[in-house]
Short mmCIF file of N, CA, C and O and ligand atoms in Angstrom, two decimals:
data_model
loop_
_atom_site.label_atom_id
_atom_site.label_comp_id
_atom_site.label_asym_id
_atom_site.label_seq_id
_atom_site.Cartn_x
_atom_site.Cartn_y
_atom_site.Cartn_z
N UNK M 1 -1.59 15.10 5.97
CA UNK M 1 -0.61 16.12 5.58
C UNK M 1 -1.06 16.79 4.28
O UNK M 1 -1.48 16.12 3.34
N UNK M 2 -0.95 18.11 4.26
CA UNK M 2 -1.35 18.86 3.07
C UNK M 2 -0.47 18.47 1.89
O UNK M 2 0.71 18.19 2.03
N UNK M 3 -1.08 18.48 0.72
CA UNK M 3 -0.35 18.21 -0.51
C UNK M 3 0.27 16.83 -0.58
O UNK M 3 1.27 16.63 -1.26
N UNK M 4 -0.30 15.87 0.17
CA UNK M 4 0.14 14.48 0.04
C UNK M 4 -0.95 13.71 -0.70
O UNK M 4 -2.10 13.64 -0.23
N UNK M 5 -0.59 13.15 -1.83
CA UNK M 5 -1.57 12.44 -2.67
C UNK M 5 -2.29 11.34 -1.89
O UNK M 5 -3.52 11.22 -1.96
N UNK M 6 -1.54 10.52 -1.15
CA UNK M 6 -2.18 9.39 -0.48
C UNK M 6 -2.96 9.83 0.77
O UNK M 6 -3.92 9.16 1.14
N UNK M 7 -2.59 10.93 1.40
CA UNK M 7 -3.45 11.49 2.46
C UNK M 7 -4.79 11.91 1.85
O UNK M 7 -5.85 11.69 2.45
N UNK M 8 -4.74 12.47 0.65
CA UNK M 8 -5.99 12.90 -0.02
C UNK M 8 -6.82 11.69 -0.44
O UNK M 8 -8.05 11.72 -0.36
N UNK M 9 -6.16 10.62 -0.86
CA UNK M 9 -6.90 9.39 -1.19
C UNK M 9 -7.47 8.79 0.10
O UNK M 9 -8.63 8.35 0.14
N UNK M 10 -6.69 8.82 1.18
CA UNK M 10 -7.15 8.26 2.47
C UNK M 10 -8.37 9.01 2.99
O UNK M 10 -9.28 8.40 3.57
N UNK M 11 -8.42 10.31 2.78
CA UNK M 11 -9.55 11.11 3.30
C UNK M 11 -10.74 11.08 2.36
O UNK M 11 -11.82 11.57 2.71
N UNK M 12 -10.55 10.56 1.14
CA UNK M 12 -11.64 10.51 0.16
C UNK M 12 -11.70 11.75 -0.73
O UNK M 12 -12.52 11.83 -1.63
N UNK M 13 -10.80 12.71 -0.47
CA UNK M 13 -10.77 13.92 -1.30
C UNK M 13 -10.46 13.57 -2.76
O UNK M 13 -11.00 14.18 -3.68
N UNK M 14 -9.59 12.58 -2.95
CA UNK M 14 -9.32 12.04 -4.29
C UNK M 14 -9.87 10.62 -4.30
O UNK M 14 -9.57 9.82 -3.39
N UNK M 15 -10.71 10.29 -5.30
CA UNK M 15 -11.34 8.96 -5.31
C UNK M 15 -10.34 7.85 -5.65
O UNK M 15 -9.31 8.09 -6.29
N UNK M 16 -10.66 6.64 -5.19
CA UNK M 16 -9.84 5.47 -5.52
C UNK M 16 -10.76 4.26 -5.59
O UNK M 16 -11.88 4.30 -5.08
N UNK M 17 -10.23 3.23 -6.19
CA UNK M 17 -10.98 1.96 -6.31
C UNK M 17 -10.63 1.11 -5.10
O UNK M 17 -9.60 0.43 -5.08
N UNK M 18 -11.47 1.15 -4.08
CA UNK M 18 -11.13 0.57 -2.77
C UNK M 18 -11.47 -0.90 -2.65
O UNK M 18 -12.51 -1.34 -3.11
N UNK M 19 -10.58 -1.63 -1.98
CA UNK M 19 -10.88 -3.02 -1.60
C UNK M 19 -11.28 -3.09 -0.13
O UNK M 19 -11.95 -4.02 0.30
N UNK M 20 -10.75 -2.17 0.67
CA UNK M 20 -10.95 -2.24 2.12
C UNK M 20 -10.71 -0.87 2.73
O UNK M 20 -9.82 -0.13 2.29
N UNK M 21 -11.52 -0.56 3.72
CA UNK M 21 -11.29 0.68 4.46
C UNK M 21 -11.73 0.47 5.90
O UNK M 21 -12.78 -0.12 6.17
N UNK M 22 -10.91 0.90 6.84
CA UNK M 22 -11.34 0.98 8.23
C UNK M 22 -10.76 2.28 8.81
O UNK M 22 -10.29 3.14 8.05
N UNK M 23 -10.82 2.42 10.13
CA UNK M 23 -10.38 3.69 10.72
C UNK M 23 -8.89 3.97 10.47
O UNK M 23 -8.47 5.13 10.42
N UNK M 24 -8.10 2.90 10.33
CA UNK M 24 -6.64 3.05 10.29
C UNK M 24 -6.02 2.85 8.91
O UNK M 24 -4.93 3.35 8.65
N UNK M 25 -6.68 2.06 8.07
CA UNK M 25 -6.05 1.59 6.84
C UNK M 25 -6.98 1.75 5.64
O UNK M 25 -8.20 1.70 5.76
N UNK M 26 -6.34 1.86 4.48
CA UNK M 26 -7.07 1.83 3.21
C UNK M 26 -6.31 0.92 2.25
O UNK M 26 -5.08 0.99 2.18
N UNK M 27 -7.05 0.06 1.56
CA UNK M 27 -6.46 -0.74 0.48
C UNK M 27 -7.19 -0.36 -0.80
O UNK M 27 -8.43 -0.34 -0.84
N UNK M 28 -6.42 -0.06 -1.84
CA UNK M 28 -7.04 0.37 -3.11
C UNK M 28 -6.15 -0.07 -4.27
O UNK M 28 -4.94 -0.26 -4.12
N UNK M 29 -6.79 -0.23 -5.43
CA UNK M 29 -6.06 -0.70 -6.60
C UNK M 29 -5.14 0.38 -7.15
O UNK M 29 -5.52 1.56 -7.22
N UNK M 30 -3.95 -0.06 -7.55
CA UNK M 30 -2.98 0.87 -8.16
C UNK M 30 -3.51 1.35 -9.51
O UNK M 30 -4.06 0.59 -10.29
N UNK M 31 -3.32 2.63 -9.77
CA UNK M 31 -3.81 3.24 -11.01
C UNK M 31 -3.02 2.74 -12.23
O UNK M 31 -3.51 2.82 -13.36
N UNK M 32 -1.84 2.22 -12.01
CA UNK M 32 -0.96 1.76 -13.10
C UNK M 32 -0.43 0.37 -12.75
O UNK M 32 0.74 0.20 -12.40
N UNK M 33 -1.33 -0.64 -12.85
CA UNK M 33 -0.98 -1.97 -12.33
C UNK M 33 0.22 -2.61 -13.03
O UNK M 33 0.32 -2.57 -14.25
N UNK M 34 1.09 -3.20 -12.24
CA UNK M 34 2.30 -3.86 -12.75
C UNK M 34 2.15 -5.37 -12.76
O UNK M 34 3.10 -6.09 -13.07
N UNK M 35 0.98 -5.86 -12.42
CA UNK M 35 0.68 -7.29 -12.42
C UNK M 35 -0.84 -7.40 -12.49
O UNK M 35 -1.56 -6.42 -12.23
N UNK M 36 -1.37 -8.59 -12.85
CA UNK M 36 -2.84 -8.74 -12.92
C UNK M 36 -3.55 -8.32 -11.63
O UNK M 36 -4.65 -7.81 -11.68
N UNK M 37 -2.91 -8.59 -10.49
CA UNK M 37 -3.41 -8.05 -9.21
C UNK M 37 -2.36 -7.08 -8.69
O UNK M 37 -1.19 -7.45 -8.55
N UNK M 38 -2.75 -5.85 -8.45
CA UNK M 38 -1.82 -4.86 -7.90
C UNK M 38 -2.63 -3.86 -7.08
O UNK M 38 -3.32 -3.00 -7.62
N UNK M 39 -2.57 -4.04 -5.77
CA UNK M 39 -3.22 -3.05 -4.91
C UNK M 39 -2.23 -2.53 -3.89
O UNK M 39 -1.14 -3.08 -3.71
N UNK M 40 -2.62 -1.42 -3.28
CA UNK M 40 -1.77 -0.74 -2.30
C UNK M 40 -2.47 -0.75 -0.95
O UNK M 40 -3.69 -0.57 -0.89
N UNK M 41 -1.71 -0.95 0.11
CA UNK M 41 -2.24 -0.82 1.47
C UNK M 41 -1.51 0.34 2.12
O UNK M 41 -0.27 0.36 2.14
N UNK M 42 -2.28 1.31 2.61
CA UNK M 42 -1.67 2.49 3.25
C UNK M 42 -2.27 2.71 4.64
O UNK M 42 -3.46 2.45 4.86
N UNK M 43 -1.44 3.21 5.56
CA UNK M 43 -2.01 3.74 6.80
C UNK M 43 -2.68 5.07 6.47
O UNK M 43 -2.20 5.82 5.62
N UNK M 44 -3.80 5.35 7.12
CA UNK M 44 -4.46 6.64 6.87
C UNK M 44 -3.62 7.79 7.44
O UNK M 44 -3.61 8.89 6.90
N UNK M 45 -2.93 7.51 8.55
CA UNK M 45 -2.07 8.55 9.10
C UNK M 45 -0.85 8.72 8.20
O UNK M 45 -0.39 7.74 7.57
N UNK M 46 -0.35 9.94 8.11
CA UNK M 46 0.81 10.16 7.24
C UNK M 46 2.08 9.64 7.89
O UNK M 46 2.52 10.14 8.93
N UNK M 47 2.67 8.64 7.25
CA UNK M 47 4.02 8.17 7.58
C UNK M 47 4.75 8.23 6.25
O UNK M 47 4.26 7.73 5.23
N UNK M 48 5.90 8.87 6.20
CA UNK M 48 6.53 9.15 4.91
C UNK M 48 7.02 7.88 4.20
O UNK M 48 6.85 7.74 2.99
N UNK M 49 7.60 6.97 4.95
CA UNK M 49 8.11 5.75 4.33
C UNK M 49 8.42 4.74 5.43
O UNK M 49 8.29 5.05 6.63
N UNK M 50 8.88 3.55 5.03
CA UNK M 50 9.29 2.54 6.01
C UNK M 50 10.41 3.06 6.91
O UNK M 50 10.59 2.56 8.02
N UNK M 51 11.12 4.06 6.44
CA UNK M 51 12.21 4.64 7.22
C UNK M 51 11.73 5.48 8.40
O UNK M 51 12.55 5.94 9.20
N UNK M 52 10.42 5.68 8.49
CA UNK M 52 9.86 6.50 9.58
C UNK M 52 9.03 5.68 10.56
O UNK M 52 8.26 6.23 11.34
N UNK M 53 9.17 4.35 10.51
CA UNK M 53 8.42 3.51 11.45
C UNK M 53 9.16 3.50 12.79
O UNK M 53 10.38 3.30 12.84
N UNK M 54 8.41 3.75 13.85
CA UNK M 54 9.01 3.71 15.18
C UNK M 54 7.95 3.27 16.20
O UNK M 54 6.84 2.88 15.81
N UNK M 55 8.30 3.36 17.46
CA UNK M 55 7.40 2.89 18.51
C UNK M 55 6.08 3.62 18.58
O UNK M 55 5.10 3.11 19.11
N UNK M 56 6.03 4.82 17.99
CA UNK M 56 4.80 5.60 18.06
C UNK M 56 3.78 5.18 17.00
O UNK M 56 2.61 5.53 17.09
N UNK M 57 4.23 4.48 15.96
CA UNK M 57 3.30 4.18 14.86
C UNK M 57 3.35 2.73 14.39
O UNK M 57 2.72 2.38 13.39
N UNK M 58 4.10 1.87 15.11
CA UNK M 58 4.28 0.51 14.57
C UNK M 58 3.04 -0.36 14.65
O UNK M 58 2.93 -1.35 13.93
N UNK M 59 2.06 0.01 15.47
CA UNK M 59 0.86 -0.83 15.58
C UNK M 59 0.11 -0.88 14.24
O UNK M 59 -0.40 -1.94 13.85
N UNK M 60 0.10 0.24 13.52
CA UNK M 60 -0.64 0.26 12.26
C UNK M 60 0.08 -0.58 11.18
O UNK M 60 -0.55 -1.08 10.25
N UNK M 61 1.38 -0.74 11.34
CA UNK M 61 2.14 -1.56 10.38
C UNK M 61 1.76 -3.03 10.57
O UNK M 61 1.54 -3.76 9.59
N UNK M 62 1.65 -3.47 11.81
CA UNK M 62 1.20 -4.84 12.07
C UNK M 62 -0.20 -5.05 11.51
O UNK M 62 -0.49 -6.08 10.89
N UNK M 63 -1.05 -4.05 11.69
CA UNK M 63 -2.41 -4.15 11.15
C UNK M 63 -2.40 -4.23 9.63
O UNK M 63 -3.21 -4.93 9.02
N UNK M 64 -1.48 -3.49 9.01
CA UNK M 64 -1.40 -3.51 7.54
C UNK M 64 -1.05 -4.91 7.05
O UNK M 64 -1.65 -5.41 6.09
N UNK M 65 -0.11 -5.57 7.73
CA UNK M 65 0.26 -6.92 7.30
C UNK M 65 -0.84 -7.93 7.59
O UNK M 65 -1.06 -8.86 6.82
N UNK M 66 -1.56 -7.72 8.68
CA UNK M 66 -2.70 -8.59 8.95
C UNK M 66 -3.75 -8.41 7.85
O UNK M 66 -4.35 -9.38 7.37
N UNK M 67 -3.95 -7.16 7.41
CA UNK M 67 -4.93 -6.90 6.35
C UNK M 67 -4.48 -7.53 5.03
O UNK M 67 -5.30 -8.10 4.30
N UNK M 68 -3.20 -7.44 4.73
CA UNK M 68 -2.69 -8.07 3.50
C UNK M 68 -2.97 -9.57 3.54
O UNK M 68 -3.42 -10.16 2.55
N UNK M 69 -2.74 -10.18 4.68
CA UNK M 69 -3.02 -11.61 4.82
C UNK M 69 -4.49 -11.91 4.60
O UNK M 69 -4.87 -12.85 3.87
N UNK M 70 -5.35 -11.10 5.19
CA UNK M 70 -6.80 -11.29 5.06
C UNK M 70 -7.26 -11.10 3.60
O UNK M 70 -7.99 -11.92 3.06
N UNK M 71 -6.82 -10.01 2.97
CA UNK M 71 -7.30 -9.71 1.61
C UNK M 71 -6.80 -10.73 0.59
O UNK M 71 -7.54 -11.09 -0.33
N UNK M 72 -5.56 -11.17 0.74
CA UNK M 72 -5.06 -12.17 -0.21
C UNK M 72 -5.83 -13.48 -0.01
O UNK M 72 -6.27 -14.10 -0.99
N UNK M 73 -6.03 -13.89 1.21
CA UNK M 73 -6.82 -15.11 1.49
C UNK M 73 -8.22 -15.00 0.89
O UNK M 73 -8.69 -15.90 0.19
N UNK M 74 -8.89 -13.90 1.18
CA UNK M 74 -10.29 -13.73 0.74
C UNK M 74 -10.40 -13.71 -0.78
O UNK M 74 -11.45 -14.03 -1.32
N UNK M 75 -9.33 -13.29 -1.45
CA UNK M 75 -9.36 -13.22 -2.91
C UNK M 75 -8.69 -14.43 -3.57
O UNK M 75 -8.44 -14.43 -4.77
N UNK M 76 -8.40 -15.46 -2.76
CA UNK M 76 -7.84 -16.70 -3.30
C UNK M 76 -6.43 -16.54 -3.85
O UNK M 76 -6.02 -17.30 -4.72
N UNK M 77 -5.71 -15.56 -3.34
CA UNK M 77 -4.34 -15.31 -3.82
C UNK M 77 -3.37 -16.07 -2.92
O UNK M 77 -3.22 -15.72 -1.75
N UNK M 78 -2.74 -17.10 -3.48
CA UNK M 78 -1.85 -17.93 -2.66
C UNK M 78 -0.41 -17.46 -2.74
O UNK M 78 0.38 -17.66 -1.82
N UNK M 79 -0.05 -16.85 -3.87
CA UNK M 79 1.34 -16.45 -4.09
C UNK M 79 1.34 -14.97 -4.45
O UNK M 79 0.63 -14.54 -5.37
N UNK M 80 2.09 -14.20 -3.71
CA UNK M 80 2.06 -12.75 -3.94
C UNK M 80 3.35 -12.14 -3.41
O UNK M 80 4.11 -12.77 -2.67
N UNK M 81 3.58 -10.91 -3.82
CA UNK M 81 4.76 -10.17 -3.33
C UNK M 81 4.32 -8.87 -2.67
O UNK M 81 3.43 -8.19 -3.20
N UNK M 82 4.93 -8.56 -1.54
CA UNK M 82 4.69 -7.29 -0.85
C UNK M 82 5.95 -6.46 -1.00
O UNK M 82 7.05 -6.93 -0.68
N UNK M 83 5.79 -5.24 -1.51
CA UNK M 83 6.93 -4.36 -1.76
C UNK M 83 6.66 -2.99 -1.16
O UNK M 83 5.55 -2.46 -1.30
N UNK M 84 7.66 -2.43 -0.51
CA UNK M 84 7.56 -1.02 -0.12
C UNK M 84 8.85 -0.32 -0.52
O UNK M 84 9.92 -0.62 0.02
N UNK M 85 8.74 0.54 -1.52
CA UNK M 85 9.91 1.31 -1.95
C UNK M 85 10.11 2.45 -0.95
O UNK M 85 9.16 3.15 -0.59
N UNK M 86 11.34 2.60 -0.51
CA UNK M 86 11.64 3.60 0.52
C UNK M 86 12.73 4.53 0.01
O UNK M 86 13.90 4.12 -0.05
N UNK M 87 12.33 5.73 -0.39
CA UNK M 87 13.30 6.69 -0.91
C UNK M 87 13.37 6.66 -2.43
O UNK M 87 13.02 5.66 -3.06
N UNK M 88 13.81 7.78 -3.00
CA UNK M 88 13.79 7.95 -4.46
C UNK M 88 14.60 6.89 -5.20
O UNK M 88 14.17 6.35 -6.22
N UNK M 89 15.79 6.56 -4.70
CA UNK M 89 16.62 5.58 -5.41
C UNK M 89 15.99 4.20 -5.40
O UNK M 89 16.29 3.36 -6.27
N UNK M 90 15.15 3.94 -4.44
CA UNK M 90 14.45 2.64 -4.38
C UNK M 90 13.19 2.66 -5.22
O UNK M 90 12.50 1.64 -5.33
N UNK M 91 12.85 3.82 -5.81
CA UNK M 91 11.69 3.90 -6.69
C UNK M 91 10.45 4.46 -6.03
O UNK M 91 9.36 4.37 -6.60
N UNK M 92 10.59 5.05 -4.84
CA UNK M 92 9.40 5.62 -4.19
C UNK M 92 9.02 6.92 -4.88
O UNK M 92 9.81 7.86 -4.93
N UNK M 93 7.81 6.95 -5.44
CA UNK M 93 7.34 8.17 -6.11
C UNK M 93 6.30 8.92 -5.30
O UNK M 93 6.05 10.10 -5.56
N UNK M 94 5.68 8.25 -4.33
CA UNK M 94 4.69 8.91 -3.46
C UNK M 94 5.19 8.81 -2.02
O UNK M 94 5.28 7.71 -1.46
N UNK M 95 5.55 9.95 -1.42
CA UNK M 95 6.16 9.91 -0.08
C UNK M 95 5.13 9.78 1.05
O UNK M 95 5.06 10.62 1.96
N UNK M 96 4.33 8.73 0.97
CA UNK M 96 3.40 8.31 2.04
C UNK M 96 3.49 6.80 2.03
O UNK M 96 3.22 6.15 1.00
N UNK M 97 3.88 6.22 3.15
CA UNK M 97 4.16 4.79 3.22
C UNK M 97 3.04 3.96 2.58
O UNK M 97 1.85 4.18 2.86
N UNK M 98 3.43 3.03 1.73
CA UNK M 98 2.46 2.13 1.10
C UNK M 98 3.11 0.80 0.82
O UNK M 98 4.30 0.73 0.50
N UNK M 99 2.31 -0.24 0.95
CA UNK M 99 2.75 -1.59 0.61
C UNK M 99 2.06 -1.98 -0.69
O UNK M 99 0.83 -2.00 -0.76
N UNK M 100 2.88 -2.26 -1.71
CA UNK M 100 2.34 -2.82 -2.96
C UNK M 100 2.08 -4.30 -2.72
O UNK M 100 2.94 -5.00 -2.15
N UNK M 101 0.96 -4.78 -3.18
CA UNK M 101 0.69 -6.23 -3.18
C UNK M 101 0.49 -6.63 -4.64
O UNK M 101 -0.41 -6.11 -5.33
N UNK M 102 1.41 -7.49 -5.11
CA UNK M 102 1.44 -7.88 -6.53
C UNK M 102 1.23 -9.38 -6.65
O UNK M 102 1.83 -10.16 -5.89
N UNK M 103 0.40 -9.77 -7.61
CA UNK M 103 0.13 -11.20 -7.80
C UNK M 103 -0.46 -11.42 -9.19
O UNK M 103 -0.76 -10.47 -9.92
N UNK M 104 -0.61 -12.70 -9.54
CA UNK M 104 -1.30 -13.05 -10.77
C UNK M 104 -0.38 -13.33 -11.94
O UNK M 104 -0.85 -13.60 -13.04
N UNK M 105 0.91 -13.22 -11.71
CA UNK M 105 1.89 -13.62 -12.74
C UNK M 105 3.16 -14.04 -12.03
O UNK M 105 3.33 -13.78 -10.82
N UNK M 106 4.05 -14.66 -12.78
CA UNK M 106 5.33 -15.03 -12.21
C UNK M 106 6.16 -13.75 -12.02
O UNK M 106 6.25 -12.91 -12.93
N UNK M 107 6.73 -13.58 -10.86
CA UNK M 107 7.48 -12.36 -10.54
C UNK M 107 8.98 -12.66 -10.47
O UNK M 107 9.40 -13.58 -9.77
N UNK M 108 9.76 -11.88 -11.19
CA UNK M 108 11.20 -12.12 -11.26
C UNK M 108 11.90 -11.69 -9.97
O UNK M 108 11.42 -10.83 -9.23
N UNK M 109 13.04 -12.32 -9.72
CA UNK M 109 13.88 -11.93 -8.59
C UNK M 109 15.33 -12.06 -9.03
O UNK M 109 15.67 -13.03 -9.68
N UNK M 110 16.25 -11.15 -8.73
CA UNK M 110 15.99 -9.93 -7.95
C UNK M 110 15.27 -8.87 -8.76
O UNK M 110 15.35 -8.87 -9.99
N UNK M 111 14.58 -7.94 -8.07
CA UNK M 111 13.95 -6.83 -8.77
C UNK M 111 15.03 -5.91 -9.34
O UNK M 111 16.17 -5.91 -8.88
N UNK M 112 14.66 -5.11 -10.32
CA UNK M 112 15.65 -4.23 -10.98
C UNK M 112 16.06 -3.07 -10.13
O UNK M 112 15.45 -2.76 -9.13
P1 LIG H 1 5.88 4.04 -5.46
O1 LIG H 1 6.38 4.44 -6.84
O2 LIG H 1 5.93 5.23 -4.52
O3 LIG H 1 6.50 2.81 -4.89
O4 LIG H 1 4.35 3.66 -5.65
C1 LIG H 1 3.37 4.62 -5.88
C2 LIG H 1 2.27 3.92 -6.62
O5 LIG H 1 1.13 4.75 -6.57
C3 LIG H 1 2.57 3.67 -8.09
O6 LIG H 1 2.49 2.28 -8.36
C4 LIG H 1 1.49 4.46 -8.83
O7 LIG H 1 1.01 3.81 -9.98
C5 LIG H 1 0.42 4.63 -7.78
N1 LIG H 1 -0.36 5.84 -7.91
C6 LIG H 1 0.11 7.10 -8.15
N2 LIG H 1 -0.90 7.96 -8.18
C7 LIG H 1 -2.04 7.25 -7.96
C8 LIG H 1 -3.43 7.61 -7.89
O8 LIG H 1 -3.83 8.77 -8.01
N3 LIG H 1 -4.31 6.61 -7.65
C9 LIG H 1 -3.92 5.30 -7.50
N4 LIG H 1 -4.87 4.39 -7.29
N5 LIG H 1 -2.61 4.93 -7.56
C10 LIG H 1 -1.70 5.90 -7.80
ZN1 LIG H 2 0.32 11.40 3.39
#
């Protein structure tokens, strides 16, 4: 989608610090990390948020969670949090679905 920051990162038009890339998914480090480990997993196809997941695109969501499992294992991360902010009030600032993966410190609950 034109003028979508994460579509541009997915296509390589805007550079990112990548951990993983395949035909469907990209994992890259957050530019403003909120924990010692903070990376994002995005589908390359534009999905606006978790609120837009349906039967036409749910396969890539399963793949995203499989990738999160693989990357955390490979990096020796045993305890981590997966977050997806959906909508402005929930703190979503980039309207392209992304899963934050946070680790490396004690994480408070409930979130603010
Ligand atoms: P949200 O606020 O939508 O839940 O998460 C968006 C995340 O994208 C934020 O944590 C923010 O730091 C990150 N972010 C915004 N712009 C860029 C960028 O250009 N590159 C990278 N690597 N992360 C970004
Ligand atoms: Zn997009």
